């Protein structure tokens, strides 16, 4: 069993969101970078759990990004995983990123490719489906449970208003979210071991990006919160009904 | 050239999210001087010609049962075949669960630039620039799509449904569909509840409710409002409420017209899942709770005293005994 886990680098969830250079670039001054929470807590940890059950499992990690991603991918290796690839390219275009990961996937013949449900910076939830299309695998998005039985995966995924359980033969791409794995923190042994694990830097395929960011905008500031006194609940309801027309 | 709007169906009925993207796609088609056409996959009982009301001139249908189940692999092949037949240049989806498993595959298959989570109509005055939400609703990015074919997935609840007079011509398409590699063994719909992602109003509770036995006040309020119910993460983690109710960065993202937060502090990770709501109301006994900074209306006070009064007051307005 060979698993590829896709790891992306995102600003910490509490980061102040600001832009620079005429709002054309994200301002990363003072920003802490983390492994995208969905990738770490759900995709990577589920892969590690699968390896704990079947030690013959091989876990590869991949990130598409510049050298500034190295600390992130090292941290992911410290959690678990055997070998990491960094595809040396900096891009925000989902198609560009997916093509790079798909090229690695074709070379290494993975049985299972796991991504997070979405990256918390650009919130596209796109890479998993794109990789699946490029390698022509089935794709299950928003998985909340994942079990393996030989070559068959049993996956529960969220659908509108409920959930759906499916059986699929590997190979397969799955995007992972809450429920699929138990959270864990890297321990000292893992951190030491990660130092000697291979992190291979691969040059990207040369292709055009299909989108580019023109600029960013911050939402107009809220007018402020209209406060109503605790002994005047009818006034709150009147405002919601008549002013906000909220019900 | 045309704008093709891929309409989502469930259990043989067109979904509510579809009307929004039909309106959006039709408006876009008018803006770039082309026709808007809808695509329905699977068998549907609704009268498809009525989709003309939302501005499309034609509705294509691939009337094949296999497609009643959303499998991105089959959908992408089918949609790509329809795009080729109709020379569609812009393909519009809703960024719902279905959109998330299909739109990106379609984009990759067609080598089309993709913007997921679009927030408004593209600016086509100079190129094709789509505004989308980023950083979990904390900002917007304007993204230029550079490829000839473009795929957009619109955030639910971000465009007003517009209706006109008009019926659409329904066109049955003959597209071969293979069998799905995904075998569905069970579908568990949450019954009796309003699905969170479709709710116009959401009432949400946090640790301030103190325990699962206290949820009655919240449920009463939700009931008079016809609202969906949600909770903060610690509430879900403690199993006070089912985990599918947990909203936020790591839970469900919602964008209702009205979000009422009861006993929730308003941590940044919570706000990340709810701050696309149009109106936010906060009831919290701590005047320093960060949620007040993000809210539109608020009361500082004890939710156990305030919420029953809210429910009673709404009943009065709605004329419910
Ligand atoms: C990486 C990461 C991801 C996270 N993801 C999420 C997420 O997706 N969703 C999420 O919700 N959280 C998330 N969290 C947790 C988040 O940071 C907060 O800890 C959490 O939202 C707090 O929940 P709460 O507001 O219910 O509880 P608390 O912070 O304990 O707040 C309870 C509030 O209730 C008020 N209160 C108490 N009694 C009353 C009363 N009688 N009447 C009125 N008000 C009262 C208090 O004043 C207080 O403001 C995440 C955290 C991290 C680090
Ligand atoms: N640059 C990247 N390198 C590797 N994996 C990525 C990258 N960007 C996104 N992913 C993966 O794709 C998932 C969905 O990301 P997105 O489509 O950008 O929302 C993430 O949770 C990651 O698992």
Coordinates of C-alpha atoms and ligand atoms in Angstrom, one line a residue:
Chain A
X1 CA 0.0 0.0 0.0
X2 CA 1.5 3.3 -1.1
X3 CA -0.2 6.5 0.1
X4 CA 0.5 10.1 -1.0
X5 CA -0.6 12.9 1.4
X6 CA -0.8 16.4 0.0
X7 CA 0.4 19.0 2.4
X8 CA 0.0 22.7 2.0
X9 CA 1.3 25.6 4.0
X10 CA -1.2 28.1 5.4
X11 CA -1.2 31.1 7.8
X12 CA -2.1 30.2 11.3
X13 CA -5.9 30.4 11.9
X14 CA -5.5 33.4 14.2
X15 CA -3.3 35.4 11.7
X16 CA -4.3 39.0 11.0
X17 CA -5.2 39.1 7.3
X18 CA -3.5 42.1 5.6
X19 CA -2.2 42.9 2.2
X20 CA 0.7 44.9 0.8
X21 CA 2.0 46.4 -2.5
X22 CA -1.3 48.0 -3.4
X23 CA -3.3 45.0 -2.1
X24 CA -1.7 42.7 -4.7
X25 CA 0.2 40.5 -2.1
X26 CA -0.6 38.9 1.1
X27 CA 1.3 40.6 3.9
X28 CA 3.1 37.9 5.8
X29 CA 4.8 40.1 8.4
X30 CA 4.4 38.5 11.7
X31 CA 2.4 35.6 10.3
X32 CA 3.0 32.1 11.7
X33 CA 2.9 29.4 9.1
X34 CA 1.3 26.1 9.8
X35 CA 0.4 22.9 8.0
X36 CA -3.1 23.4 6.7
X37 CA -5.2 22.0 9.6
X38 CA -7.2 19.6 7.4
X39 CA -4.0 18.2 5.9
X40 CA -2.4 17.6 9.2
X41 CA -5.2 16.5 11.5
X42 CA -7.2 14.5 9.0
X43 CA -5.3 13.5 5.9
X44 CA -1.9 12.9 7.4
X45 CA -3.0 11.4 10.7
X46 CA -5.4 9.0 8.9
X47 CA -2.5 7.8 6.7
X48 CA -0.4 7.3 9.9
X49 CA -3.2 5.3 11.5
X50 CA -3.4 3.1 8.4
X51 CA 0.4 2.5 8.6
X52 CA 0.1 1.6 12.3
X53 CA -2.4 -1.1 11.3
X54 CA -0.3 -2.3 8.4
X55 CA 3.4 -1.5 8.8
X56 CA 4.1 -2.4 5.2
X57 CA 2.4 0.8 4.2
X58 CA 4.6 3.5 2.6
X59 CA 3.6 7.2 3.2
X60 CA 4.9 9.9 0.9
X61 CA 4.2 13.5 1.5
X62 CA 4.1 16.2 -1.2
X63 CA 4.0 19.9 -1.2
X64 CA 4.1 22.3 -4.1
X65 CA 6.0 25.4 -2.9
X66 CA 9.3 27.2 -2.4
X67 CA 12.0 26.6 0.1
X68 CA 9.9 28.5 2.7
X69 CA 7.7 25.3 2.8
X70 CA 10.6 23.1 4.2
X71 CA 9.8 23.7 7.9
X72 CA 6.2 22.8 7.2
X73 CA 7.0 19.6 5.4
X74 CA 9.6 18.7 8.1
X75 CA 7.0 19.1 10.7
X76 CA 4.7 16.8 8.7
X77 CA 7.5 14.2 8.5
X78 CA 7.8 14.5 12.3
X79 CA 4.2 13.5 12.7
X80 CA 4.8 10.5 10.4
X81 CA 5.4 9.6 6.8
X82 CA 8.5 8.0 5.2
X83 CA 9.6 10.4 2.6
X84 CA 8.7 13.9 1.4
X85 CA 8.7 15.6 -2.0
X86 CA 8.7 19.4 -2.4
X87 CA 7.9 20.4 -5.9
X88 CA 9.8 23.6 -6.3
X89 CA 7.3 26.1 -7.6
X90 CA 5.3 28.9 -6.1
X91 CA 1.8 29.2 -7.5
X92 CA -1.7 29.8 -6.4
X93 CA -3.3 28.3 -9.4
X94 CA -5.1 25.1 -8.5
X95 CA -4.6 23.5 -11.9
X96 CA -0.9 24.2 -11.9
X97 CA -0.5 22.7 -8.4
X98 CA -2.6 19.6 -9.3
X99 CA -0.6 19.0 -12.5
X100 CA 2.6 18.9 -10.5
X101 CA 1.2 16.5 -7.9
X102 CA -0.4 14.3 -10.6
X103 CA 3.0 14.0 -12.3
X104 CA 4.5 12.7 -9.1
X105 CA 1.5 10.4 -8.6
X106 CA 1.9 8.9 -12.1
X107 CA 5.5 8.2 -11.5
X108 CA 5.1 6.6 -8.1
X109 CA 1.8 4.7 -8.6
X110 CA 0.1 5.4 -5.3
X111 CA -2.9 3.4 -4.2
X112 CA -4.4 6.2 -2.3
X113 CA -4.0 10.0 -2.5
X114 CA -5.2 12.0 0.5
X115 CA -5.8 15.8 0.6
X116 CA -7.4 18.1 3.2
X117 CA -11.0 19.2 2.5
X118 CA -9.7 22.6 1.6
X119 CA -6.8 24.9 2.2
X120 CA -7.8 27.5 4.8
X121 CA -6.2 30.4 2.8
X122 CA -7.8 30.3 -0.6
X123 CA -10.7 27.9 0.3
X124 CA -11.0 26.3 -3.1
X125 CA -11.4 22.7 -2.2
X126 CA -10.2 22.0 -5.7
X127 CA -6.9 20.2 -5.7
X128 CA -8.1 16.7 -4.9
X129 CA -10.7 16.6 -7.6
X130 CA -8.2 18.0 -10.1
X131 CA -5.6 15.4 -9.2
X132 CA -8.2 12.7 -9.5
X133 CA -9.2 13.8 -13.0
X134 CA -5.6 14.1 -14.2
X135 CA -4.8 10.5 -13.0
X136 CA -8.3 9.3 -13.8
X137 CA -9.1 7.9 -10.3
X138 CA -12.4 8.0 -8.5
X139 CA -12.6 10.9 -6.0
X140 CA -14.5 11.1 -2.8
X141 CA -14.7 14.6 -1.3
X142 CA -15.4 15.6 2.3
X143 CA -14.8 12.2 3.8
X144 CA -15.6 11.8 7.5
X145 CA -14.7 8.1 7.9
X146 CA -12.3 5.9 5.9
X147 CA -11.6 2.2 6.4
X148 CA -9.6 -0.2 4.2
X149 CA -10.4 -3.8 3.7
X150 CA -7.7 -5.2 1.4
X151 CA -8.1 -3.3 -1.8
X152 CA -11.5 -1.9 -1.1
X153 CA -12.0 1.4 0.7
X154 CA -15.2 2.0 2.7
X155 CA -15.7 5.8 2.9
X156 CA -18.3 7.9 4.5
X157 CA -18.7 11.4 3.1
X158 CA -20.8 14.4 3.9
X159 CA -23.5 15.2 1.5
X160 CA -26.1 18.0 1.8
X161 CA -28.3 17.2 4.7
X162 CA -26.6 13.9 5.7
X163 CA -24.0 11.4 4.8
X164 CA -23.4 8.7 2.3
X165 CA -21.4 5.5 2.6
X166 CA -19.6 4.1 -0.4
X167 CA -17.3 1.3 -1.4
X168 CA -14.6 1.8 -3.9
X169 CA -11.7 -0.2 -5.2
X170 CA -8.3 1.5 -5.0
X171 CA -6.7 3.5 -6.4
X172 CA -8.6 6.5 -5.2
X173 CA -8.3 10.2 -4.2
X174 CA -10.0 11.3 -0.9
X175 CA -10.4 14.7 0.6
X176 CA -10.4 14.5 4.4
X177 CA -12.2 16.4 7.1
X178 CA -13.3 16.1 10.7
X179 CA -14.1 12.7 12.0
X180 CA -11.7 10.7 9.8
X181 CA -8.9 10.6 12.4
X182 CA -8.0 11.4 16.0
X183 CA -5.9 14.5 16.5
X184 CA -2.3 14.0 17.7
X185 CA 0.9 16.0 18.3
X186 CA 4.4 15.2 17.2
X187 CA 6.6 13.7 19.8
X188 CA 10.3 14.1 20.4
X189 CA 11.1 10.8 18.8
X190 CA 9.2 11.7 15.6
X191 CA 11.0 15.1 15.5
X192 CA 14.4 13.4 15.7
X193 CA 13.5 10.8 13.2
X194 CA 12.2 13.4 10.7
X195 CA 15.7 14.9 10.5
X196 CA 17.0 11.9 8.7
X197 CA 14.0 11.2 6.5
X198 CA 14.5 12.2 2.9
X199 CA 13.1 15.4 1.7
X200 CA 13.5 15.5 -2.1
X201 CA 13.3 18.7 -4.0
X202 CA 11.8 18.1 -7.5
X203 CA 11.7 20.7 -10.3
X204 CA 8.2 21.3 -11.6
X205 CA 6.7 20.5 -15.0
X206 CA 6.7 23.6 -17.1
X207 CA 3.1 24.5 -17.8
X208 CA 1.1 27.8 -18.0
X209 CA -1.1 28.8 -15.0
X210 CA -4.7 29.2 -16.0
X211 CA -5.5 31.9 -13.4
X212 CA -3.7 34.8 -11.7
X213 CA -4.5 36.9 -8.7
X214 CA -5.1 40.5 -9.7
X215 CA -5.5 41.9 -6.2
X216 CA -7.2 41.5 -2.8
X217 CA -9.9 43.4 -1.0
X218 CA -10.8 43.5 2.7
X219 CA -14.5 43.5 3.4
X220 CA -16.1 46.9 4.2
X221 CA -15.9 47.3 8.0
X222 CA -19.2 46.5 9.8
X223 CA -21.1 49.6 10.8
X224 CA -20.7 48.3 14.4
X225 CA -22.9 46.3 16.5
X226 CA -26.2 47.8 17.5
X227 CA -26.6 47.1 21.2
X228 CA -29.9 46.6 22.8
X229 CA -30.5 46.6 26.5
X230 CA -31.1 43.2 28.2
X231 CA -34.5 44.4 29.5
X232 CA -35.6 45.4 26.0
X233 CA -35.8 42.2 24.1
X234 CA -38.9 43.3 22.1
X235 CA -36.8 46.1 20.6
X236 CA -34.2 43.6 19.4
X237 CA -36.9 41.5 17.7
X238 CA -38.5 44.6 16.2
X239 CA -35.1 45.6 14.7
X240 CA -34.5 42.2 13.3
X241 CA -38.0 42.1 11.8
X242 CA -38.4 45.7 10.6
X243 CA -34.9 47.1 10.1
X244 CA -32.9 44.0 9.1
X245 CA -35.9 42.2 7.6
X246 CA -34.2 39.0 8.8
X247 CA -37.3 37.0 9.4
Chain B
X1 CA -20.4 30.3 -27.3
X2 CA -22.6 30.0 -24.3
X3 CA -22.8 29.9 -20.5
X4 CA -23.6 26.4 -19.3
X5 CA -25.1 26.2 -15.8
X6 CA -24.8 22.8 -14.2
X7 CA -27.9 22.4 -12.1
X8 CA -27.8 20.3 -9.0
X9 CA -30.6 17.8 -8.2
X10 CA -31.3 15.6 -5.3
X11 CA -33.9 12.8 -5.1
X12 CA -35.3 13.8 -8.5
X13 CA -35.9 17.5 -7.7
X14 CA -33.9 20.6 -8.6
X15 CA -32.2 22.0 -5.6
X16 CA -32.7 25.5 -4.2
X17 CA -29.1 26.4 -4.8
X18 CA -29.7 25.9 -8.5
X19 CA -32.0 28.9 -8.9
X20 CA -29.2 31.1 -7.6
X21 CA -26.7 29.9 -10.2
X22 CA -29.3 30.0 -13.0
X23 CA -29.9 33.7 -12.2
X24 CA -26.1 34.3 -11.9
X25 CA -25.3 32.4 -15.2
X26 CA -28.1 34.2 -17.1
X27 CA -27.0 37.6 -15.9
X28 CA -23.4 36.7 -16.9
X29 CA -24.5 35.5 -20.3
X30 CA -26.4 38.8 -20.9
X31 CA -23.3 40.7 -19.8
X32 CA -21.0 39.0 -22.3
X33 CA -23.6 38.8 -25.0
X34 CA -24.3 35.1 -25.3
X35 CA -27.0 32.6 -24.3
X36 CA -27.5 30.9 -21.0
X37 CA -28.3 27.2 -21.0
X38 CA -28.8 24.8 -18.1
X39 CA -27.7 21.2 -17.8
X40 CA -29.5 18.7 -15.7
X41 CA -27.9 15.3 -15.0
X42 CA -30.1 12.3 -14.1
X43 CA -33.8 11.7 -14.0
X44 CA -35.9 14.6 -12.6
X45 CA -39.6 14.9 -11.9
X46 CA -39.8 18.7 -12.1
X47 CA -40.9 20.4 -15.3
X48 CA -37.6 21.6 -16.6
X49 CA -39.1 24.2 -19.0
X50 CA -40.0 26.3 -15.9
X51 CA -36.3 26.9 -15.4
X52 CA -36.7 29.5 -18.2
X53 CA -38.1 31.7 -15.4
X54 CA -34.5 32.1 -14.2
X55 CA -33.3 33.4 -17.5
X56 CA -32.1 30.3 -19.4
X57 CA -33.2 29.7 -22.9
X58 CA -32.5 26.0 -23.1
X59 CA -32.3 23.2 -20.6
X60 CA -30.3 20.2 -21.7
X61 CA -30.8 16.9 -19.9
X62 CA -28.9 13.7 -19.8
X63 CA -31.7 11.5 -18.6
X64 CA -29.8 8.6 -17.2
X65 CA -30.4 7.0 -13.8
X66 CA -26.7 6.4 -13.2
X67 CA -26.3 10.1 -12.9
X68 CA -28.8 10.4 -10.1
X69 CA -25.8 9.7 -7.9
X70 CA -23.1 12.3 -8.0
X71 CA -19.8 10.7 -9.1
X72 CA -17.3 13.3 -10.2
X73 CA -15.6 11.0 -12.6
X74 CA -18.8 10.3 -14.6
X75 CA -20.0 13.8 -14.2
X76 CA -16.8 15.3 -15.5
X77 CA -16.9 13.1 -18.6
X78 CA -20.5 13.8 -19.3
X79 CA -20.3 17.5 -18.7
X80 CA -17.2 17.7 -20.9
X81 CA -19.1 16.0 -23.7
X82 CA -21.9 18.5 -23.4
X83 CA -19.5 21.4 -23.4
X84 CA -17.9 20.1 -26.6
X85 CA -21.3 19.7 -28.3
X86 CA -22.5 23.2 -27.3
X87 CA -19.3 25.1 -27.4
X88 CA -19.9 26.4 -23.9
X89 CA -17.1 28.8 -22.8
X90 CA -18.2 29.5 -19.2
X91 CA -19.4 26.7 -17.0
X92 CA -21.1 27.6 -13.7
X93 CA -21.6 25.4 -10.6
X94 CA -22.7 26.0 -7.1
X95 CA -19.9 25.6 -4.5
X96 CA -22.0 23.0 -2.6
X97 CA -21.0 19.5 -1.7
X98 CA -21.8 18.4 -5.3
X99 CA -19.9 21.3 -6.7
X100 CA -16.9 20.5 -4.6
X101 CA -16.7 17.0 -6.0
X102 CA -17.4 17.8 -9.6
X103 CA -16.4 21.4 -10.7
X104 CA -12.7 21.0 -10.1
X105 CA -12.7 17.7 -12.1
X106 CA -14.5 19.4 -15.0
X107 CA -12.0 22.3 -14.9
X108 CA -9.0 19.9 -15.0
X109 CA -10.5 17.8 -17.8
X110 CA -11.2 20.9 -19.9
X111 CA -7.9 22.6 -18.9
X112 CA -10.1 25.5 -17.9
X113 CA -9.1 28.1 -15.3
X114 CA -11.2 27.6 -12.2
X115 CA -12.5 30.0 -9.5
X116 CA -14.1 28.2 -6.6
X117 CA -16.1 30.2 -4.1
X118 CA -17.0 33.1 -6.4
X119 CA -18.8 35.9 -4.6
X120 CA -20.1 38.1 -7.4
X121 CA -20.5 38.4 -11.2
X122 CA -17.2 38.5 -13.1
X123 CA -15.8 41.8 -14.2
X124 CA -15.6 41.3 -18.0
X125 CA -14.7 44.9 -18.9
X126 CA -11.0 44.0 -19.2
X127 CA -10.4 40.2 -19.3
X128 CA -12.4 38.0 -17.1
X129 CA -11.9 38.7 -13.4
X130 CA -13.9 36.8 -10.7
X131 CA -14.1 38.0 -7.1
X132 CA -14.0 35.2 -4.6
X133 CA -13.8 34.9 -0.8
X134 CA -10.5 33.9 0.7
X135 CA -9.1 33.4 4.2
X136 CA -12.4 31.9 5.3
X137 CA -14.4 35.0 4.5
X138 CA -11.9 37.5 6.0
X139 CA -11.0 38.9 2.6
X140 CA -11.7 38.7 -1.2
X141 CA -9.4 38.0 -4.1
X142 CA -9.9 39.1 -7.6
X143 CA -8.8 36.3 -9.9
X144 CA -8.2 36.6 -13.6
X145 CA -9.0 33.5 -15.6
X146 CA -6.7 33.3 -18.5
X147 CA -7.9 30.2 -20.4
X148 CA -10.5 30.2 -23.2
X149 CA -12.9 28.0 -21.2
X150 CA -13.7 29.2 -17.7
X151 CA -15.2 27.3 -14.7
X152 CA -16.8 29.2 -11.8
X153 CA -18.3 27.7 -8.6
X154 CA -20.5 30.3 -6.9
X155 CA -20.7 30.5 -3.1
X156 CA -24.2 29.6 -2.0
X157 CA -26.3 32.5 -0.8
X158 CA -24.3 35.2 -2.5
X159 CA -26.4 36.1 -5.5
X160 CA -30.1 37.2 -5.5
X161 CA -32.5 35.0 -7.4
X162 CA -34.1 36.9 -10.2
X163 CA -37.2 35.6 -12.0
X164 CA -38.7 36.7 -15.3
X165 CA -41.5 35.5 -17.6
X166 CA -40.3 32.8 -19.9
X167 CA -40.0 29.1 -20.5
X168 CA -37.0 27.2 -21.7
X169 CA -36.8 24.6 -24.5
X170 CA -35.9 21.2 -23.1
X171 CA -33.4 19.3 -25.0
X172 CA -32.7 15.6 -24.4
X173 CA -29.0 14.7 -25.0
X174 CA -27.6 11.4 -25.9
X175 CA -24.4 11.0 -24.0
X176 CA -23.0 7.5 -23.2
X177 CA -22.4 7.1 -19.5
X178 CA -20.3 4.3 -18.1
X179 CA -21.0 2.6 -14.7
X180 CA -19.8 4.3 -11.6
X181 CA -16.7 2.8 -9.8
X182 CA -18.2 4.1 -6.5
X183 CA -20.8 1.7 -5.0
X184 CA -23.1 3.5 -2.6
X185 CA -24.0 1.2 0.3
X186 CA -26.0 3.6 2.5
X187 CA -27.4 7.1 2.5
X188 CA -28.3 8.6 5.9
X189 CA -30.2 11.8 5.6
X190 CA -30.7 13.7 8.8
X191 CA -34.4 13.7 9.1
X192 CA -36.7 16.3 10.6
X193 CA -34.0 19.0 10.6
X194 CA -33.2 21.8 8.2
X195 CA -29.8 21.0 6.6
X196 CA -27.4 23.7 7.9
X197 CA -26.0 24.6 4.6
X198 CA -29.5 25.3 3.2
X199 CA -30.9 27.1 6.2
X200 CA -31.9 30.8 5.8
X201 CA -31.7 31.2 9.5
X202 CA -29.3 29.5 11.9
X203 CA -29.5 29.5 15.7
X204 CA -26.2 28.4 17.2
X205 CA -25.1 27.6 20.8
X206 CA -21.8 27.6 22.6
X207 CA -20.4 26.6 25.9
X208 CA -22.5 29.3 27.5
X209 CA -25.4 26.9 27.4
X210 CA -23.6 24.9 30.1
X211 CA -24.8 21.5 29.1
X212 CA -26.9 19.4 26.6
X213 CA -29.9 19.4 28.9
X214 CA -30.2 23.2 28.4
X215 CA -30.7 23.1 24.7
X216 CA -34.5 23.4 24.9
X217 CA -34.4 27.3 24.9
X218 CA -32.3 27.2 21.7
X219 CA -34.5 24.6 20.0
X220 CA -37.6 26.6 20.8
X221 CA -36.2 29.7 19.2
X222 CA -35.0 27.8 16.2
X223 CA -38.5 26.2 15.8
X224 CA -40.4 29.5 15.7
X225 CA -37.9 30.9 13.2
X226 CA -37.8 27.7 11.1
X227 CA -34.1 27.8 11.6
X228 CA -31.3 25.2 11.3
X229 CA -29.3 24.6 14.5
X230 CA -25.6 24.7 15.0
X231 CA -23.0 24.8 17.7
X232 CA -19.4 25.7 18.5
X233 CA -16.6 23.2 18.4
X234 CA -16.2 22.5 22.1
X235 CA -20.0 21.7 22.2
X236 CA -19.6 19.2 19.4
X237 CA -16.4 17.8 20.9
X238 CA -18.2 17.3 24.2
X239 CA -21.0 15.5 22.4
X240 CA -23.6 17.9 23.7
X241 CA -24.7 18.2 20.1
X242 CA -24.1 16.0 17.0
X243 CA -20.8 16.7 15.3
X244 CA -22.5 17.7 12.0
X245 CA -23.8 20.8 13.8
X246 CA -20.3 22.1 14.5
X247 CA -19.6 25.3 12.5
X248 CA -16.3 27.1 12.0
X249 CA -12.9 26.7 10.5
X250 CA -12.8 23.0 11.1
X251 CA -16.6 22.4 10.9
X252 CA -19.3 23.3 8.5
X253 CA -19.2 26.7 6.8
X254 CA -22.6 28.5 6.7
X255 CA -23.8 31.8 5.1
X256 CA -27.4 32.2 6.1
X257 CA -29.3 35.5 6.1
X258 CA -29.5 35.5 9.9
X259 CA -27.1 33.8 12.3
X260 CA -28.0 34.0 16.0
X261 CA -25.1 33.1 18.4
X262 CA -26.1 32.2 22.0
X263 CA -23.3 31.8 24.6
X264 CA -20.5 31.7 22.0
X265 CA -17.4 33.8 22.6
X266 CA -16.7 34.4 18.9
X267 CA -13.2 33.0 18.6
X268 CA -11.6 33.7 15.2
X269 CA -11.9 30.0 14.2
X270 CA -15.6 30.1 15.0
X271 CA -16.1 33.3 13.0
X272 CA -14.3 31.7 10.0
X273 CA -17.3 29.4 9.5
X274 CA -20.1 32.0 10.0
X275 CA -18.8 35.4 9.0
X276 CA -20.4 35.3 5.5
X277 CA -23.8 35.4 7.2
X278 CA -25.7 38.6 6.2
X279 CA -26.9 39.5 9.7
X280 CA -25.3 38.3 13.0
X281 CA -27.0 38.6 16.4
X282 CA -25.1 37.8 19.6
X283 CA -26.4 37.1 23.0
X284 CA -23.6 36.9 25.6
X285 CA -23.2 37.9 29.2
X286 CA -19.7 39.1 28.7
X287 CA -19.6 42.6 27.1
X288 CA -16.0 41.9 26.1
X289 CA -16.8 38.8 24.1
X290 CA -15.1 39.2 20.7
X291 CA -18.3 38.2 18.9
X292 CA -19.8 41.6 19.5
X293 CA -17.1 43.1 17.2
X294 CA -18.3 41.0 14.3
X295 CA -22.0 41.2 15.0
X296 CA -24.8 43.5 13.8
X297 CA -27.0 43.3 16.8
X298 CA -26.3 42.3 20.3
X299 CA -27.5 42.0 23.9
X300 CA -25.3 41.7 26.9
X301 CA -27.1 39.5 29.2
X302 CA -28.0 36.0 30.4
X303 CA -29.2 33.9 27.5
X304 CA -31.4 31.8 29.7
X305 CA -33.4 34.9 30.5
X306 CA -33.2 36.5 27.1
X307 CA -33.8 33.7 24.6
X308 CA -37.3 32.7 25.9
X309 CA -38.4 36.3 25.6
X310 CA -37.1 36.4 22.0
X311 CA -39.1 33.3 21.2
X312 CA -42.2 34.7 22.8
X313 CA -41.8 38.0 20.9
X314 CA -41.3 36.3 17.6
X315 CA -44.4 34.2 18.2
X316 CA -46.4 37.4 18.7
X317 CA -45.2 38.9 15.5
X318 CA -45.8 35.7 13.6
X319 CA -49.2 35.3 15.2
X320 CA -48.3 31.9 16.7
X321 CA -50.1 31.0 19.9
Ligands
LIG1 C1 -7.0 25.3 14.9 C2 -8.3 25.5 15.6 C3 -9.5 25.3 15.0 C4 -10.7 25.6 15.6 N1 -11.9 25.4 14.9 C5 -13.0 25.8 15.5 C6 -14.3 25.7 14.8 O1 -14.3 25.2 13.7 N2 -15.4 26.1 15.4 C7 -15.4 26.6 16.7 O2 -16.5 27.0 17.2 N3 -14.3 26.7 17.4 C8 -13.1 26.2 16.9 N4 -12.0 26.3 17.6 C9 -12.0 26.6 19.0 C10 -12.2 28.1 19.3 O3 -10.9 28.7 19.3 C11 -12.9 28.4 20.6 O4 -12.2 27.7 21.6 C12 -14.3 27.9 20.6 O5 -15.0 28.5 19.5 C13 -15.0 28.4 21.9 O6 -16.3 27.9 21.9 P1 -17.5 28.7 22.8 O7 -17.6 30.1 22.3 O8 -18.7 27.8 22.7 O9 -16.9 28.6 24.2 P2 -16.3 29.7 25.2 O10 -15.1 30.3 24.5 O11 -16.1 29.0 26.5 O12 -17.4 30.8 25.3 C14 -18.6 30.7 26.0 C15 -19.2 32.0 26.0 O13 -20.5 31.9 26.6 C16 -20.7 33.1 27.4 N5 -21.7 32.7 28.4 C17 -21.6 31.9 29.5 N6 -22.7 31.8 30.2 C18 -23.6 32.6 29.5 C19 -25.0 32.9 29.8 N7 -25.7 32.3 30.8 N8 -25.6 33.7 28.9 C20 -25.0 34.3 27.9 N9 -23.7 34.0 27.6 C21 -23.0 33.2 28.4 C22 -19.4 33.5 27.9 O14 -19.3 34.8 28.2 C23 -18.5 33.1 26.7 O15 -18.3 34.2 25.9 C24 -10.7 26.0 17.0 C25 -9.5 26.2 17.6 C26 -8.3 26.0 17.0 C27 -7.0 26.2 17.7
LIG2 N1 0.6 23.8 -2.8 C1 0.1 22.6 -2.4 N2 0.9 21.5 -2.3 C2 0.4 20.3 -1.9 N3 -0.8 20.1 -1.6 C3 -1.7 21.1 -1.7 C4 -1.3 22.4 -2.1 N4 -2.3 23.2 -2.1 C5 -3.4 22.5 -1.7 N5 -3.0 21.2 -1.5 C6 -3.9 20.1 -1.0 O1 -5.2 20.2 -1.6 C7 -6.1 20.4 -0.6 C8 -7.2 21.3 -1.0 O2 -6.7 22.6 -1.3 P1 -7.4 23.7 -2.1 O3 -7.9 23.0 -3.3 O4 -6.3 24.7 -2.4 O5 -8.5 24.2 -1.2 C9 -5.3 20.9 0.6 O6 -6.0 20.5 1.8 C10 -4.0 20.1 0.5 O7 -4.1 18.7 0.9

